[in-house]
Amino acid sequence: MELIKSHLFIRFKLNPPRILALGFMLLIIIGALLLNLPIASQNGESIGFINALFTSASAVCVTGLVVVNTATHWTLFGQTVIILLIQMGGLGIMTMATIVAMISGRKISLKERLVIKEQLNQETLSGLVKLTKYVIYLTLFIEGIGALFLSIKFIPQFGLIKGIWFSVFHAVSAFCNAGFDITGNSLMDYNNSVLVMLTVASLIVLGGIGFGVILDVVRNRKWRKLSLHSKLAISFTVFLIFFGTIIFYILESNNPLTMQEFTFKEKTLASLFASITPRTAGFNSIDVAGMNQSSTLLTIILMFIGGSPGSTAGGVKTVTMLVLIISTISIIKGERDVEVFKRRIPYETIFKSIAIIMIGIALVFFVTFILTLTEDQEFLNILFETTSAFGTVGLSRGITPELSNAGKLILTLTMYSGRVGPLTLAFAVGYKEEHKRFRYAEGNITVG
Amino acid sequence: MELIKSHLFIRFKLNPPRILALGFMLLIIIGALLLNLPIASQNGESIGFINALFTSASAVCVTGLVVVNTATHWTLFGQTVIILLIQMGGLGIMTMATIVAMISGRKISLKERLVIKEQLNQETLSGLVKLTKYVIYLTLFIEGIGALFLSIKFIPQFGLIKGIWFSVFHAVSAFCNAGFDITGNSLMDYNNSVLVMLTVASLIVLGGIGFGVILDVVRNRKWRKLSLHSKLAISFTVFLIFFGTIIFYILESNNPLTMQEFTFKEKTLASLFASITPRTAGFNSIDVAGMNQSSTLLTIILMFIGGSPGSTAGGVKTVTMLVLIISTISIIKGERDVEVFKRRIPYETIFKSIAIIMIGIALVFFVTFILTLTEDQEFLNILFETTSAFGTVGLSRGITPELSNAGKLILTLTMYSGRVGPLTLAFAVGYKEEHKRFRYAEGNITVG
Ligand SMILES: [K+]
Ligand SMILES: [K+]
């Protein structure tokens, strides 16, 4: 009897991933209720719950897919709700919980620390409160700098108040990799502004590289002193941005629907930005619907990979993909160990990467399959939209406002799953703490 | 100096996968030269080397993608070359080498046995010659029975000689999972013939389940006596066929371009066949180009999975995919061992499955990406064509004859890679026999 009770307790208790999943869900619902209010919409009428839910999920999950134009549909109240949801989503609901705990002076329990640990992907419990403070200060600091740079462009253009509001909104939206804009046209009017493009691009990269990596770099400064994790995250991110820029330049520079009319400088800026934004910001400086099929496929792959772990970005994450690529190469070479930068990658890490990527692929294809049934859209656009939702990217080839209600709900769930993380969600479902004490004999299977 | 020489010897010597890869290449080139002859084409003019090469690769790799209609373009000579290439490709060039060896009475070397072992995916070397004989007898026996059944329909329809030729051609093409037809219209005129549909479907399934599994079933008869490999291959194949049939029925039964006009019997037959043919036969009884996007995506996934290891089928293989799915579930559950049917799956097998599937995904997306640049076709059709070539399936949404020369060459290479097997090919490139004697320390990486 005691055994059963204890077993049930283990089965249903709130483990960190479950708390995370529930926290995000709660925030989305609160956001939906607020955005559903008539005062949130310019026309004074409620937008309807499904649209409010979609928008709230898109903000909390820092996705940026929108069913209505953020600039023209929402009131200042609505936009403020959205940017607050983005900031809370971006920092992570658990980091927010720590703030609340600090403000109210309540002691943080070990379980809460574990939750934060899971959220930040840090391996040590000690100094977590300190770290959380760091994260918040750093976020506000970087967003502040970003807003300052943007204001150089926006204040002359929109006047002081509106200029500051635009600068703050887009700095937060960029650093949180949210991709929401209140220009009405994303960054397509700022193609030729090196200041705006590079500021936003820098905010995206910093927001998507992971707090841990930023702290590591700030503390250690030298490449060889960095952790293996930081080395992998930085090198793969640089690799993806560099080659992405070159390939986008080649593929799109003569496309009349995107860059053909651009100068060399604008083409380079636009290619760089097209390479950075799938990591997983969602701003666009060229017309995504006008991109040709090859660039679209490349964007889909980059969106699926996404940013780095422990960051505001989505996707399966750079390091996860890199671990799988390195592992595959090692297997092909017939090597016993998977090694990188003179370190051995633990089997556990490899298995975790596999699970994340397999679930990611399965989820993207399953949702795409369902949407081919509910939506009357081209396959490539559906695949793009699904990957964008899963990776919480927010880029779209224009089909978001045309989605059916079923489609909106499915993508809401996809954004949620993409944000909480395929594995975190999976752990939250299948988590178990006990293992069997005996092992079966190995079976002989031929594969391939 | 001695060390360097020995190292070079290990590096460049012919290991089994390399012999396989070269053998297939040689057969394709011989076939291409024969099909390039004017006497092979009905119009008495050479088809041109690229088209001959494509057709030969399609036959040897038992793919079935065609740039010209097999029924109307080729002479009897051409068709005979094609069916011989199919039979040799299907049995495996190395099994053929054994036949040659047996006929000439030459002793089979250990290296040749190793090559055959690799080809048949058998774990033991003993009795390999016996096994090879078995494979050939069994193939001819099953194809004979199949031809007999088909002749019941084809002899009355086409007369004795042409009827037998049609029966033999399609029985061989079906069992080898080749998908070439000389009806001119695949099996679309036999929608309502239970005899033809079920005979061909049975040949496809038997050809795609693997010789090892057939032998295991013939020898042991009882489920619990079967090897773990046979259990996995059979259960996943049955699962895929069963659910595939139901889903295709639901998705296509009201599609005016495919099944809408069919009777219930014809719809059921057509759904069953649509579920079986991606494993990886390539015959079609409904218009593939008319299928809606959801069924097309389902077909792409089934084609990617393909048949079972050690068979005439292509794809990453059922068991490979199943191992990865089971492993992912175990990882999610946080279990130490990956278990199935009361056996533990060795880590080596899991890693091999990962490598095969990762290379498969990478190859399909890479080729699709290149084809979006060389071909002016819809993305979904390109993805379909690429997966069909990679899985050596042969289904097409109609773009094969419209391909550019670059596209034809790329798909020729894709068929070849798909047949030789992603991992076999990969091993052939990166094979090495020595391991380092020291291990690096484990590194700490956060993924997901
Ligand atoms: K985003
Ligand atoms: K085939």
PDB file of C-alpha atoms and ligand atoms in Angstrom, chain A residues 58 61-65 173 176-180 277 280-283 312 314 388 391-395, ligand 1:
ATOM      1  CA  SER A  58       3.107  33.612 -30.435  1.00  0.00           C
ATOM      2  CA  CYS A  61       6.743  31.529 -27.143  1.00  0.00           C
ATOM      3  CA  VAL A  62       8.614  34.447 -28.780  1.00  0.00           C
ATOM      4  CA  THR A  63       7.554  33.210 -32.195  1.00  0.00           C
ATOM      5  CA  GLY A  64       6.269  36.257 -34.039  1.00  0.00           C
ATOM      6  CA  LEU A  65       3.734  34.618 -36.328  1.00  0.00           C
ATOM      7  CA  SER A 173      11.578  41.893 -29.648  1.00  0.00           C
ATOM      8  CA  CYS A 176      14.119  37.898 -27.173  1.00  0.00           C
ATOM      9  CA  ASN A 177      14.119  36.556 -30.747  1.00  0.00           C
ATOM     10  CA  ALA A 178      10.422  37.350 -30.871  1.00  0.00           C
ATOM     11  CA  GLY A 179      10.168  38.941 -34.287  1.00  0.00           C
ATOM     12  CA  PHE A 180       7.087  41.037 -33.503  1.00  0.00           C
ATOM     13  CA  THR A 277      16.969  35.764 -38.815  1.00  0.00           C
ATOM     14  CA  THR A 280      15.112  32.260 -34.672  1.00  0.00           C
ATOM     15  CA  ALA A 281      14.232  35.930 -34.755  1.00  0.00           C
ATOM     16  CA  GLY A 282      11.632  36.147 -37.465  1.00  0.00           C
ATOM     17  CA  PHE A 283      12.219  39.692 -38.612  1.00  0.00           C
ATOM     18  CA  THR A 312      15.615  32.941 -26.156  1.00  0.00           C
ATOM     19  CA  GLY A 314      13.892  28.117 -30.602  1.00  0.00           C
ATOM     20  CA  SER A 388       8.577  28.522 -38.350  1.00  0.00           C
ATOM     21  CA  GLY A 391      11.282  26.773 -34.198  1.00  0.00           C
ATOM     22  CA  THR A 392       9.406  29.809 -32.788  1.00  0.00           C
ATOM     23  CA  VAL A 393      10.823  31.809 -35.683  1.00  0.00           C
ATOM     24  CA  GLY A 394       7.875  33.786 -36.927  1.00  0.00           C
ATOM     25  CA  LEU A 395       8.802  34.046 -40.596  1.00  0.00           C
TER      26      LEU A 395
HETATM   27  K     K C   1      10.793  34.430 -33.263  1.00  0.00           K
END
